[in-house]
Amino acid sequence: MSRVAPNPDNLVTVDLQAVADNLAALRALLPMGMGVAGVVKADAYGHGMVPVARRLKAEGAEALAVAQVNEGALLRRAGIEGPILVLMGLTPEQTPLAAAHDLSPFLAVWEDFAALSQAAQAGGAQTACHLKIDTGMSRLGASPGEALELLERVAALPGLKIEGLASHLATSGVPGDPTAQKQAEVFSSLLAEARRRGHALPASSLEASGGILARPKNASEPPGLARLGISLYGGLPAMESRGVAPLRTAMRFISRLAAVRLVPAGAGVSYGHLWRAPQDTWLGVVAAGYSDGYPRSASNRGQVLIAGKPAPIRGRVCMNAVMVDLTGFDPLPAPGDEVVLLGRSGAEEITADQLGGWADTISYEITCSLGAANRRRHRS
Ligand SMILES: *Cc1c(COP(=O)(O)O)cnc(C)c1O
């Protein structure tokens, strides 16, 4: 959704201190000896991949994780050192790039390990990788039944260091969830057996934010890393894990009032007249819409904050505008006044989870969209 000329009225600010504080709060939940891989894929969920990665490394994150090889290469070019996990693995054409930049892809297929082994030998260095196992997500990974045999075969390949087993939970973030529990048990027993056979697999990983905020019980074999994404940015993987850690929303999105106007009782507002003024009503026209990454599905449901006070959205969210109800505002806001669509204003706050809730989506999608569409500034 990147634009030729982002609206100068609109600004995303990213509070890197909030990311650092969230990392510290999440560390307190980790079992002894477990490190953090900070997940910075998708431009750090819209927060800016390089600045967030730098801050996470400065705060002691043991590793970083991206989705694509290209993202990892970009981090290396920015001078970032240490392990970088590539969660989506790689295509055969990407193996030289992965080896050249010392990236650690998650792989699940013999041919991909063999190709990486070749690229590593050609480059004359050892390349790290992880064996991904599908314990129930049905996305990527070797089946649990074939995982150990595959591990023995790929461990014998020259040029490769298999640093961990990896898997991903499909239903995490809900305490006591039986599906996550089952996945954790499968993973734990595979990891225990692999270690019994002499594979150290120190950087193994299972849990993302949801798995850490609501840890499956009796998953006895401790993995070495938690892969934390949304929680570092202050969002929740599921509402059930609200309050488990004192997380702060790192992103703030502001716009301006383009106009303030009085519409008469009975006037229909915005496309389709989804809302009609029950009485003469002061409306503010906010200079941001769905082309700025603000979700159209928040039409007639969401709110914004003006001078620390909530103003409900009236009617449909447009491409470049949102109408909000200024009833009860005294003094009446004026054109040019700041509007907070995400984040804090005075004593009030709109979190990415709240906005996601109004829009029938998740905080992840909110921050990705807003971050991609707007000018962005970082505060350290
Ligand atoms: C995106 C992703 C994560 C991070 O998930 P959060 O819920 O944002 O913490 C971890 N592991 C994998 C495989 C992922 O794709």
mmCIF file of C-alpha atoms and ligand atoms in Angstrom:
data_model
loop_
_atom_site.group_PDB
_atom_site.id
_atom_site.type_symbol
_atom_site.label_atom_id
_atom_site.label_comp_id
_atom_site.label_asym_id
_atom_site.label_seq_id
_atom_site.Cartn_x
_atom_site.Cartn_y
_atom_site.Cartn_z
ATOM 1 C CA MET A 1 0.000 0.000 0.000
ATOM 2 C CA SER A 2 3.052 2.246 -0.284
ATOM 3 C CA ARG A 3 2.103 5.574 -1.885
ATOM 4 C CA VAL A 4 3.725 8.027 -4.228
ATOM 5 C CA ALA A 5 2.950 10.973 -1.971
ATOM 6 C CA PRO A 6 1.828 10.079 1.547
ATOM 7 C CA ASN A 7 -0.600 12.583 3.026
ATOM 8 C CA PRO A 8 1.526 15.141 4.911
ATOM 9 C CA ASP A 9 -1.280 15.543 7.478
ATOM 10 C CA ASN A 10 -0.827 11.961 8.566
ATOM 11 C CA LEU A 11 1.994 10.506 10.609
ATOM 12 C CA VAL A 12 2.862 7.161 12.173
ATOM 13 C CA THR A 13 5.177 7.421 15.153
ATOM 14 C CA VAL A 14 6.896 4.366 16.587
ATOM 15 C CA ASP A 15 8.020 4.402 20.209
ATOM 16 C CA LEU A 16 11.124 2.205 20.309
ATOM 17 C CA GLN A 17 11.257 2.506 24.094
ATOM 18 C CA ALA A 18 7.858 0.766 24.194
ATOM 19 C CA VAL A 19 9.330 -2.083 22.118
ATOM 20 C CA ALA A 20 12.264 -2.294 24.561
ATOM 21 C CA ASP A 21 9.921 -2.270 27.575
ATOM 22 C CA ASN A 22 7.700 -4.917 26.002
ATOM 23 C CA LEU A 23 10.764 -7.111 25.400
ATOM 24 C CA ALA A 24 11.705 -6.778 29.083
ATOM 25 C CA ALA A 25 8.131 -7.558 30.202
ATOM 26 C CA LEU A 26 8.007 -10.653 27.978
ATOM 27 C CA ARG A 27 11.398 -11.892 29.145
ATOM 28 C CA ALA A 28 9.961 -12.114 32.639
ATOM 29 C CA LEU A 29 7.546 -14.801 31.344
ATOM 30 C CA LEU A 30 10.193 -16.978 29.679
ATOM 31 C CA PRO A 31 11.391 -20.200 31.244
ATOM 32 C CA MET A 32 15.032 -20.119 32.431
ATOM 33 C CA GLY A 33 17.508 -20.141 29.585
ATOM 34 C CA MET A 34 15.051 -19.310 26.808
ATOM 35 C CA GLY A 35 16.159 -16.486 24.505
ATOM 36 C CA VAL A 36 14.164 -14.215 22.220
ATOM 37 C CA ALA A 37 14.069 -14.083 18.443
ATOM 38 C CA GLY A 38 12.482 -10.703 17.681
ATOM 39 C CA VAL A 39 10.186 -11.149 14.681
ATOM 40 C CA VAL A 40 10.634 -8.179 12.337
ATOM 41 C CA LYS A 41 9.010 -9.559 9.175
ATOM 42 C CA ALA A 42 6.689 -7.354 7.106
ATOM 43 C CA ASP A 43 8.711 -4.244 7.973
ATOM 44 C CA ALA A 44 8.403 -5.146 11.664
ATOM 45 C CA TYR A 45 4.614 -5.360 11.378
ATOM 46 C CA GLY A 46 4.671 -1.858 9.890
ATOM 47 C CA HIS A 47 6.949 -0.410 12.600
ATOM 48 C CA GLY A 48 10.114 -0.239 10.445
ATOM 49 C CA MET A 49 12.324 -3.313 10.155
ATOM 50 C CA VAL A 50 15.798 -1.791 10.485
ATOM 51 C CA PRO A 51 15.192 0.644 13.378
ATOM 52 C CA VAL A 52 13.240 -1.994 15.316
ATOM 53 C CA ALA A 53 15.867 -4.669 14.638
ATOM 54 C CA ARG A 54 18.662 -2.337 15.781
ATOM 55 C CA ARG A 55 16.836 -1.552 19.001
ATOM 56 C CA LEU A 56 16.038 -5.212 19.701
ATOM 57 C CA LYS A 57 19.706 -6.135 19.219
ATOM 58 C CA ALA A 58 20.760 -3.250 21.478
ATOM 59 C CA GLU A 59 18.352 -4.598 24.110
ATOM 60 C CA GLY A 60 19.982 -8.011 23.905
ATOM 61 C CA ALA A 61 17.599 -10.009 21.687
ATOM 62 C CA GLU A 62 19.425 -13.264 20.989
ATOM 63 C CA ALA A 63 18.160 -13.481 17.391
ATOM 64 C CA LEU A 64 15.898 -11.854 14.823
ATOM 65 C CA ALA A 65 13.379 -13.475 12.498
ATOM 66 C CA VAL A 66 12.063 -12.441 9.094
ATOM 67 C CA ALA A 67 9.748 -14.131 6.595
ATOM 68 C CA GLN A 68 11.847 -13.803 3.441
ATOM 69 C CA VAL A 69 15.496 -14.124 2.494
ATOM 70 C CA ASN A 70 15.393 -10.602 0.990
ATOM 71 C CA GLU A 71 14.442 -9.136 4.348
ATOM 72 C CA GLY A 72 17.376 -10.903 5.972
ATOM 73 C CA ALA A 73 19.751 -9.604 3.310
ATOM 74 C CA LEU A 74 18.464 -6.084 3.968
ATOM 75 C CA LEU A 75 19.195 -6.434 7.684
ATOM 76 C CA ARG A 76 22.742 -7.596 6.943
ATOM 77 C CA ARG A 77 23.283 -4.660 4.589
ATOM 78 C CA ALA A 78 22.201 -2.401 7.451
ATOM 79 C CA GLY A 79 25.041 -3.920 9.477
ATOM 80 C CA ILE A 80 22.985 -6.133 11.763
ATOM 81 C CA GLU A 81 24.833 -9.163 13.140
ATOM 82 C CA GLY A 82 23.830 -12.354 14.903
ATOM 83 C CA PRO A 83 21.368 -15.079 13.972
ATOM 84 C CA ILE A 84 18.549 -14.157 11.558
ATOM 85 C CA LEU A 85 15.886 -16.838 11.158
ATOM 86 C CA VAL A 86 14.055 -16.987 7.820
ATOM 87 C CA LEU A 87 10.644 -18.345 8.752
ATOM 88 C CA MET A 88 9.264 -19.032 5.269
ATOM 89 C CA GLY A 89 12.380 -20.869 4.145
ATOM 90 C CA LEU A 90 13.748 -20.291 0.665
ATOM 91 C CA THR A 91 13.487 -21.186 -2.978
ATOM 92 C CA PRO A 92 16.422 -22.981 -4.653
ATOM 93 C CA GLU A 93 17.420 -19.696 -6.372
ATOM 94 C CA GLN A 94 17.701 -17.980 -2.981
ATOM 95 C CA THR A 95 20.155 -20.447 -1.441
ATOM 96 C CA PRO A 96 23.343 -18.557 -2.475
ATOM 97 C CA LEU A 97 21.921 -15.310 -1.037
ATOM 98 C CA ALA A 98 20.999 -17.055 2.220
ATOM 99 C CA ALA A 99 24.462 -18.611 2.517
ATOM 100 C CA ALA A 100 26.283 -15.396 1.554
ATOM 101 C CA HIS A 101 24.450 -13.426 4.243
ATOM 102 C CA ASP A 102 24.663 -16.154 6.874
ATOM 103 C CA LEU A 103 20.878 -16.365 7.266
ATOM 104 C CA SER A 104 19.248 -19.284 9.083
ATOM 105 C CA PRO A 105 16.289 -20.551 7.052
ATOM 106 C CA PHE A 106 13.574 -22.856 8.347
ATOM 107 C CA LEU A 107 13.601 -25.831 5.951
ATOM 108 C CA ALA A 108 11.477 -28.947 5.731
ATOM 109 C CA VAL A 109 12.351 -30.710 2.480
ATOM 110 C CA TRP A 110 15.474 -32.769 1.722
ATOM 111 C CA GLU A 111 16.121 -30.986 -1.585
ATOM 112 C CA ASP A 112 16.225 -27.577 0.126
ATOM 113 C CA PHE A 113 18.737 -28.785 2.715
ATOM 114 C CA ALA A 114 20.848 -30.325 -0.068
ATOM 115 C CA ALA A 115 20.774 -27.083 -2.089
ATOM 116 C CA LEU A 116 21.783 -25.043 0.959
ATOM 117 C CA SER A 117 24.576 -27.492 1.714
ATOM 118 C CA GLN A 118 25.905 -26.984 -1.836
ATOM 119 C CA ALA A 119 25.695 -23.196 -1.569
ATOM 120 C CA ALA A 120 27.436 -23.286 1.809
ATOM 121 C CA GLN A 121 30.283 -25.416 0.470
ATOM 122 C CA ALA A 122 30.635 -23.162 -2.572
ATOM 123 C CA GLY A 123 30.934 -20.197 -0.207
ATOM 124 C CA GLY A 124 33.393 -22.020 2.013
ATOM 125 C CA ALA A 125 31.499 -21.408 5.237
ATOM 126 C CA GLN A 126 29.099 -23.281 7.493
ATOM 127 C CA THR A 127 25.473 -22.207 7.146
ATOM 128 C CA ALA A 128 22.935 -22.478 9.932
ATOM 129 C CA CYS A 129 19.415 -23.755 9.372
ATOM 130 C CA HIS A 130 16.451 -25.134 11.254
ATOM 131 C CA LEU A 131 14.292 -28.174 10.597
ATOM 132 C CA LYS A 132 10.660 -27.094 10.502
ATOM 133 C CA ILE A 133 8.088 -29.623 11.656
ATOM 134 C CA ASP A 134 4.345 -29.366 11.083
ATOM 135 C CA THR A 135 2.818 -30.352 14.422
ATOM 136 C CA GLY A 136 -0.659 -29.098 13.489
ATOM 137 C CA MET A 137 -0.603 -25.730 11.717
ATOM 138 C CA SER A 138 -0.821 -27.399 8.280
ATOM 139 C CA ARG A 139 1.297 -24.666 6.713
ATOM 140 C CA LEU A 140 4.991 -25.504 6.432
ATOM 141 C CA GLY A 141 7.041 -28.345 7.863
ATOM 142 C CA ALA A 142 7.963 -32.001 7.698
ATOM 143 C CA SER A 143 5.479 -34.403 9.236
ATOM 144 C CA PRO A 144 6.338 -35.517 12.775
ATOM 145 C CA GLY A 145 6.643 -39.105 11.517
ATOM 146 C CA GLU A 146 9.431 -38.271 9.080
ATOM 147 C CA ALA A 147 11.170 -35.526 11.058
ATOM 148 C CA LEU A 148 13.782 -37.584 12.932
ATOM 149 C CA GLU A 149 14.869 -39.561 9.906
ATOM 150 C CA LEU A 150 15.166 -36.330 7.900
ATOM 151 C CA LEU A 151 17.165 -34.805 10.755
ATOM 152 C CA GLU A 152 19.686 -37.686 10.674
ATOM 153 C CA ARG A 153 20.112 -37.332 6.922
ATOM 154 C CA VAL A 154 20.516 -33.538 6.835
ATOM 155 C CA ALA A 155 22.808 -33.510 9.888
ATOM 156 C CA ALA A 156 25.245 -35.545 7.786
ATOM 157 C CA LEU A 157 25.315 -32.967 4.971
ATOM 158 C CA PRO A 158 28.554 -30.952 4.758
ATOM 159 C CA GLY A 159 28.452 -27.202 5.353
ATOM 160 C CA LEU A 160 25.239 -27.200 7.408
ATOM 161 C CA LYS A 161 24.667 -26.583 11.106
ATOM 162 C CA ILE A 162 21.194 -27.712 12.140
ATOM 163 C CA GLU A 163 20.639 -25.308 15.014
ATOM 164 C CA GLY A 164 17.139 -26.195 15.974
ATOM 165 C CA LEU A 165 13.851 -27.922 15.434
ATOM 166 C CA ALA A 166 11.029 -25.482 14.865
ATOM 167 C CA SER A 167 7.252 -25.633 14.817
ATOM 168 C CA HIS A 168 4.370 -23.154 15.037
ATOM 169 C CA LEU A 169 1.218 -23.256 17.137
ATOM 170 C CA ALA A 170 -2.106 -22.804 15.360
ATOM 171 C CA THR A 171 -4.278 -21.799 18.327
ATOM 172 C CA SER A 172 -1.999 -20.120 20.837
ATOM 173 C CA GLY A 173 -2.768 -17.238 23.162
ATOM 174 C CA VAL A 174 -5.695 -18.957 24.872
ATOM 175 C CA PRO A 175 -4.750 -20.463 28.256
ATOM 176 C CA GLY A 176 -5.276 -24.220 28.381
ATOM 177 C CA ASP A 177 -6.044 -24.554 24.687
ATOM 178 C CA PRO A 178 -6.027 -28.305 23.946
ATOM 179 C CA THR A 179 -4.785 -28.016 20.336
ATOM 180 C CA ALA A 180 -1.736 -25.975 21.366
ATOM 181 C CA GLN A 181 -1.192 -28.476 24.175
ATOM 182 C CA LYS A 182 -1.180 -31.390 21.739
ATOM 183 C CA GLN A 183 1.213 -29.597 19.381
ATOM 184 C CA ALA A 184 3.566 -28.762 22.257
ATOM 185 C CA GLU A 185 3.608 -32.396 23.371
ATOM 186 C CA VAL A 186 4.458 -33.662 19.877
ATOM 187 C CA PHE A 187 7.214 -31.064 19.527
ATOM 188 C CA SER A 188 8.605 -31.697 22.977
ATOM 189 C CA SER A 189 8.889 -35.438 22.487
ATOM 190 C CA LEU A 190 10.577 -35.039 19.086
ATOM 191 C CA LEU A 191 13.064 -32.570 20.545
ATOM 192 C CA ALA A 192 13.784 -34.836 23.513
ATOM 193 C CA GLU A 193 14.370 -37.826 21.246
ATOM 194 C CA ALA A 194 16.604 -35.801 18.875
ATOM 195 C CA ARG A 195 18.673 -34.609 21.830
ATOM 196 C CA ARG A 196 18.897 -38.160 23.184
ATOM 197 C CA ARG A 197 20.394 -39.092 19.838
ATOM 198 C CA GLY A 198 23.093 -36.466 20.289
ATOM 199 C CA HIS A 199 21.702 -33.449 18.402
ATOM 200 C CA ALA A 200 22.004 -30.392 20.647
ATOM 201 C CA LEU A 201 19.577 -28.181 18.649
ATOM 202 C CA PRO A 202 20.145 -25.219 20.995
ATOM 203 C CA ALA A 203 18.082 -22.678 19.006
ATOM 204 C CA SER A 204 14.942 -24.810 18.753
ATOM 205 C CA SER A 205 11.718 -22.825 18.885
ATOM 206 C CA LEU A 206 8.019 -23.468 19.210
ATOM 207 C CA GLU A 207 6.246 -20.545 20.847
ATOM 208 C CA ALA A 208 5.358 -17.198 19.291
ATOM 209 C CA SER A 209 3.677 -14.460 21.349
ATOM 210 C CA GLY A 210 0.621 -16.602 22.011
ATOM 211 C CA GLY A 211 2.668 -19.539 23.242
ATOM 212 C CA ILE A 212 4.544 -17.336 25.692
ATOM 213 C CA LEU A 213 1.522 -15.396 26.995
ATOM 214 C CA ALA A 214 -0.339 -18.693 27.476
ATOM 215 C CA ARG A 215 2.263 -21.453 27.724
ATOM 216 C CA PRO A 216 1.126 -25.000 27.040
ATOM 217 C CA LYS A 217 1.660 -27.121 30.158
ATOM 218 C CA ASN A 218 3.986 -30.104 30.527
ATOM 219 C CA ALA A 219 5.925 -29.271 27.384
ATOM 220 C CA SER A 220 8.942 -30.463 29.280
ATOM 221 C CA GLU A 221 11.732 -30.194 26.728
ATOM 222 C CA PRO A 222 12.568 -26.481 26.729
ATOM 223 C CA PRO A 223 13.217 -24.934 23.309
ATOM 224 C CA GLY A 224 16.031 -22.376 23.167
ATOM 225 C CA LEU A 225 14.132 -19.467 21.605
ATOM 226 C CA ALA A 226 10.730 -17.802 21.689
ATOM 227 C CA ARG A 227 9.817 -16.146 18.375
ATOM 228 C CA LEU A 228 8.104 -12.956 19.525
ATOM 229 C CA GLY A 229 6.358 -10.611 17.125
ATOM 230 C CA ILE A 230 3.083 -8.856 17.919
ATOM 231 C CA SER A 231 3.640 -8.742 21.689
ATOM 232 C CA LEU A 232 6.860 -6.732 21.183
ATOM 233 C CA TYR A 233 4.720 -4.124 19.443
ATOM 234 C CA GLY A 234 2.139 -4.157 22.223
ATOM 235 C CA GLY A 235 -0.525 -6.243 20.474
ATOM 236 C CA LEU A 236 -2.101 -9.477 21.630
ATOM 237 C CA PRO A 237 -2.335 -12.756 19.703
ATOM 238 C CA ALA A 238 -5.686 -13.399 21.396
ATOM 239 C CA MET A 239 -7.844 -11.311 23.715
ATOM 240 C CA GLU A 240 -7.728 -14.131 26.281
ATOM 241 C CA SER A 241 -4.111 -13.247 27.029
ATOM 242 C CA ARG A 242 -4.924 -9.647 27.899
ATOM 243 C CA GLY A 243 -3.189 -8.456 31.083
ATOM 244 C CA VAL A 244 -0.681 -11.334 31.287
ATOM 245 C CA ALA A 245 2.151 -8.891 30.617
ATOM 246 C CA PRO A 246 2.161 -5.083 30.885
ATOM 247 C CA LEU A 247 2.489 -4.411 27.144
ATOM 248 C CA ARG A 248 2.378 -0.956 25.561
ATOM 249 C CA THR A 249 1.202 -0.073 22.053
ATOM 250 C CA ALA A 250 4.331 1.058 20.185
ATOM 251 C CA MET A 251 2.560 2.663 17.215
ATOM 252 C CA ARG A 252 0.642 5.910 17.163
ATOM 253 C CA PHE A 253 -1.212 7.232 14.107
ATOM 254 C CA ILE A 254 -2.353 10.814 13.867
ATOM 255 C CA SER A 255 -4.163 12.888 11.299
ATOM 256 C CA ARG A 256 -5.842 16.320 11.208
ATOM 257 C CA LEU A 257 -9.335 17.682 10.932
ATOM 258 C CA ALA A 258 -9.792 18.807 7.344
ATOM 259 C CA ALA A 259 -13.140 20.422 8.171
ATOM 260 C CA VAL A 260 -15.653 20.955 10.985
ATOM 261 C CA ARG A 261 -19.286 21.363 10.006
ATOM 262 C CA LEU A 262 -22.828 21.371 11.269
ATOM 263 C CA VAL A 263 -25.201 19.011 9.481
ATOM 264 C CA PRO A 264 -28.956 19.325 9.997
ATOM 265 C CA ALA A 265 -31.144 16.728 11.691
ATOM 266 C CA GLY A 266 -31.952 13.937 9.234
ATOM 267 C CA ALA A 267 -28.840 14.406 7.066
ATOM 268 C CA GLY A 268 -27.363 11.155 5.797
ATOM 269 C CA VAL A 269 -23.595 10.937 6.290
ATOM 270 C CA SER A 270 -21.023 9.442 3.904
ATOM 271 C CA TYR A 271 -21.467 6.771 1.210
ATOM 272 C CA GLY A 272 -24.708 4.849 1.443
ATOM 273 C CA HIS A 273 -25.996 7.082 4.263
ATOM 274 C CA LEU A 274 -25.207 4.323 6.733
ATOM 275 C CA TRP A 275 -25.745 6.914 9.485
ATOM 276 C CA ARG A 276 -28.261 9.731 9.718
ATOM 277 C CA ALA A 277 -27.945 12.676 12.107
ATOM 278 C CA PRO A 278 -30.714 12.312 14.748
ATOM 279 C CA GLN A 279 -30.420 16.060 15.459
ATOM 280 C CA ASP A 280 -28.357 18.990 14.201
ATOM 281 C CA THR A 281 -24.847 17.589 14.610
ATOM 282 C CA TRP A 282 -21.307 18.930 14.518
ATOM 283 C CA LEU A 283 -19.115 16.615 12.454
ATOM 284 C CA GLY A 284 -15.358 16.592 12.059
ATOM 285 C CA VAL A 285 -13.933 15.425 8.734
ATOM 286 C CA VAL A 286 -10.664 13.589 9.454
ATOM 287 C CA ALA A 287 -8.077 13.655 6.657
ATOM 288 C CA ALA A 288 -7.380 9.900 6.701
ATOM 289 C CA GLY A 289 -9.149 6.948 5.136
ATOM 290 C CA TYR A 290 -8.587 3.457 3.844
ATOM 291 C CA SER A 291 -5.893 4.541 1.393
ATOM 292 C CA ASP A 292 -3.934 5.593 4.486
ATOM 293 C CA GLY A 293 -4.281 2.073 5.872
ATOM 294 C CA TYR A 294 -7.246 2.899 8.138
ATOM 295 C CA PRO A 295 -9.680 -0.034 7.907
ATOM 296 C CA ARG A 296 -12.910 0.618 5.996
ATOM 297 C CA SER A 297 -14.509 -2.138 8.076
ATOM 298 C CA ALA A 298 -14.380 0.240 11.071
ATOM 299 C CA SER A 299 -17.178 2.217 9.333
ATOM 300 C CA ASN A 300 -19.857 3.391 11.780
ATOM 301 C CA ARG A 301 -18.160 1.464 14.629
ATOM 302 C CA GLY A 302 -14.755 2.839 15.490
ATOM 303 C CA GLN A 303 -13.747 5.970 17.313
ATOM 304 C CA VAL A 304 -10.937 8.480 17.174
ATOM 305 C CA LEU A 305 -9.533 10.716 19.922
ATOM 306 C CA ILE A 306 -9.466 14.502 19.758
ATOM 307 C CA ALA A 307 -7.886 16.414 22.649
ATOM 308 C CA GLY A 308 -8.116 13.309 24.824
ATOM 309 C CA LYS A 309 -11.822 12.696 24.138
ATOM 310 C CA PRO A 310 -13.414 9.934 22.042
ATOM 311 C CA ALA A 311 -15.331 10.918 18.907
ATOM 312 C CA PRO A 312 -17.357 8.109 17.268
ATOM 313 C CA ILE A 313 -17.057 7.410 13.539
ATOM 314 C CA ARG A 314 -20.268 8.181 11.645
ATOM 315 C CA GLY A 315 -21.013 6.419 8.371
ATOM 316 C CA ARG A 316 -18.574 4.813 5.991
ATOM 317 C CA VAL A 317 -14.829 5.278 6.107
ATOM 318 C CA CYS A 318 -13.879 6.854 2.739
ATOM 319 C CA MET A 319 -10.650 6.587 0.772
ATOM 320 C CA ASN A 320 -9.194 9.791 2.207
ATOM 321 C CA ALA A 321 -11.658 10.825 4.917
ATOM 322 C CA VAL A 322 -13.572 9.711 7.992
ATOM 323 C CA MET A 323 -16.459 11.632 9.523
ATOM 324 C CA VAL A 324 -16.601 11.761 13.327
ATOM 325 C CA ASP A 325 -19.248 13.035 15.743
ATOM 326 C CA LEU A 326 -18.218 16.103 17.750
ATOM 327 C CA THR A 327 -21.350 16.187 19.906
ATOM 328 C CA GLY A 328 -20.405 17.178 23.446
ATOM 329 C CA PHE A 329 -17.055 18.707 22.541
ATOM 330 C CA ASP A 330 -16.546 22.017 24.290
ATOM 331 C CA PRO A 331 -14.715 23.891 22.927
ATOM 332 C CA LEU A 332 -15.545 22.643 19.469
ATOM 333 C CA PRO A 333 -12.413 21.361 17.673
ATOM 334 C CA ALA A 334 -11.207 23.420 14.719
ATOM 335 C CA PRO A 335 -9.930 22.509 11.276
ATOM 336 C CA GLY A 336 -6.252 21.575 11.571
ATOM 337 C CA ASP A 337 -6.636 20.062 15.065
ATOM 338 C CA GLU A 338 -4.819 16.792 15.713
ATOM 339 C CA VAL A 339 -6.806 13.549 15.574
ATOM 340 C CA VAL A 340 -5.434 10.355 17.113
ATOM 341 C CA LEU A 341 -6.644 7.242 15.262
ATOM 342 C CA LEU A 342 -4.287 4.855 17.076
ATOM 343 C CA GLY A 343 -2.482 5.409 20.337
ATOM 344 C CA ARG A 344 -2.723 7.757 23.274
ATOM 345 C CA SER A 345 -4.393 11.154 23.559
ATOM 346 C CA GLY A 346 -4.467 12.580 27.069
ATOM 347 C CA ALA A 347 -5.772 9.926 29.437
ATOM 348 C CA GLU A 348 -7.459 7.949 26.634
ATOM 349 C CA GLU A 349 -5.885 5.329 24.375
ATOM 350 C CA ILE A 350 -6.924 3.384 21.287
ATOM 351 C CA THR A 351 -4.887 0.191 21.101
ATOM 352 C CA ALA A 352 -4.194 -1.728 17.907
ATOM 353 C CA ASP A 353 -6.268 -4.574 19.377
ATOM 354 C CA GLN A 354 -9.261 -2.257 19.906
ATOM 355 C CA LEU A 355 -9.046 -0.835 16.410
ATOM 356 C CA GLY A 356 -8.635 -4.366 15.084
ATOM 357 C CA GLY A 357 -11.759 -5.381 17.007
ATOM 358 C CA TRP A 358 -13.858 -2.567 15.485
ATOM 359 C CA ALA A 359 -12.609 -3.601 12.056
ATOM 360 C CA ASP A 360 -13.156 -7.358 12.455
ATOM 361 C CA THR A 361 -9.445 -7.982 12.109
ATOM 362 C CA ILE A 362 -6.347 -8.303 14.287
ATOM 363 C CA SER A 363 -3.786 -5.798 15.524
ATOM 364 C CA TYR A 364 -1.210 -7.375 13.187
ATOM 365 C CA GLU A 365 -3.109 -6.238 10.098
ATOM 366 C CA ILE A 366 -3.780 -2.765 11.524
ATOM 367 C CA THR A 367 -0.122 -1.932 12.164
ATOM 368 C CA CYS A 368 1.053 -3.510 8.886
ATOM 369 C CA SER A 369 -1.417 -1.363 6.915
ATOM 370 C CA LEU A 370 -0.873 1.924 8.763
ATOM 371 C CA GLY A 371 2.901 1.518 8.793
ATOM 372 C CA ALA A 372 3.076 0.764 5.077
ATOM 373 C CA ALA A 373 0.871 3.653 3.955
ATOM 374 C CA ASN A 374 2.185 6.583 5.941
ATOM 375 C CA ARG A 375 5.133 8.772 6.778
ATOM 376 C CA ARG A 376 6.802 7.267 9.804
ATOM 377 C CA ARG A 377 8.997 8.638 12.555
ATOM 378 C CA HIS A 378 10.817 6.783 15.328
ATOM 379 C CA ARG A 379 11.300 7.905 18.909
ATOM 380 C CA SER A 380 14.008 6.224 20.931
HETATM 381 C C1 LIG B 1 4.907 -14.401 12.432
HETATM 382 C C2 LIG B 1 5.466 -15.595 13.117
HETATM 383 C C3 LIG B 1 5.845 -15.542 14.455
HETATM 384 C C4 LIG B 1 5.529 -14.372 15.347
HETATM 385 O O1 LIG B 1 4.177 -14.461 15.744
HETATM 386 P P1 LIG B 1 3.507 -13.418 16.764
HETATM 387 O O2 LIG B 1 2.158 -13.957 17.001
HETATM 388 O O3 LIG B 1 3.497 -12.119 16.055
HETATM 389 O O4 LIG B 1 4.362 -13.377 17.979
HETATM 390 C C5 LIG B 1 6.501 -16.640 14.980
HETATM 391 N N1 LIG B 1 6.737 -17.739 14.240
HETATM 392 C C6 LIG B 1 6.362 -17.835 12.953
HETATM 393 C C7 LIG B 1 6.645 -19.085 12.194
HETATM 394 C C8 LIG B 1 5.699 -16.777 12.355
HETATM 395 O O5 LIG B 1 5.300 -16.889 11.077
#
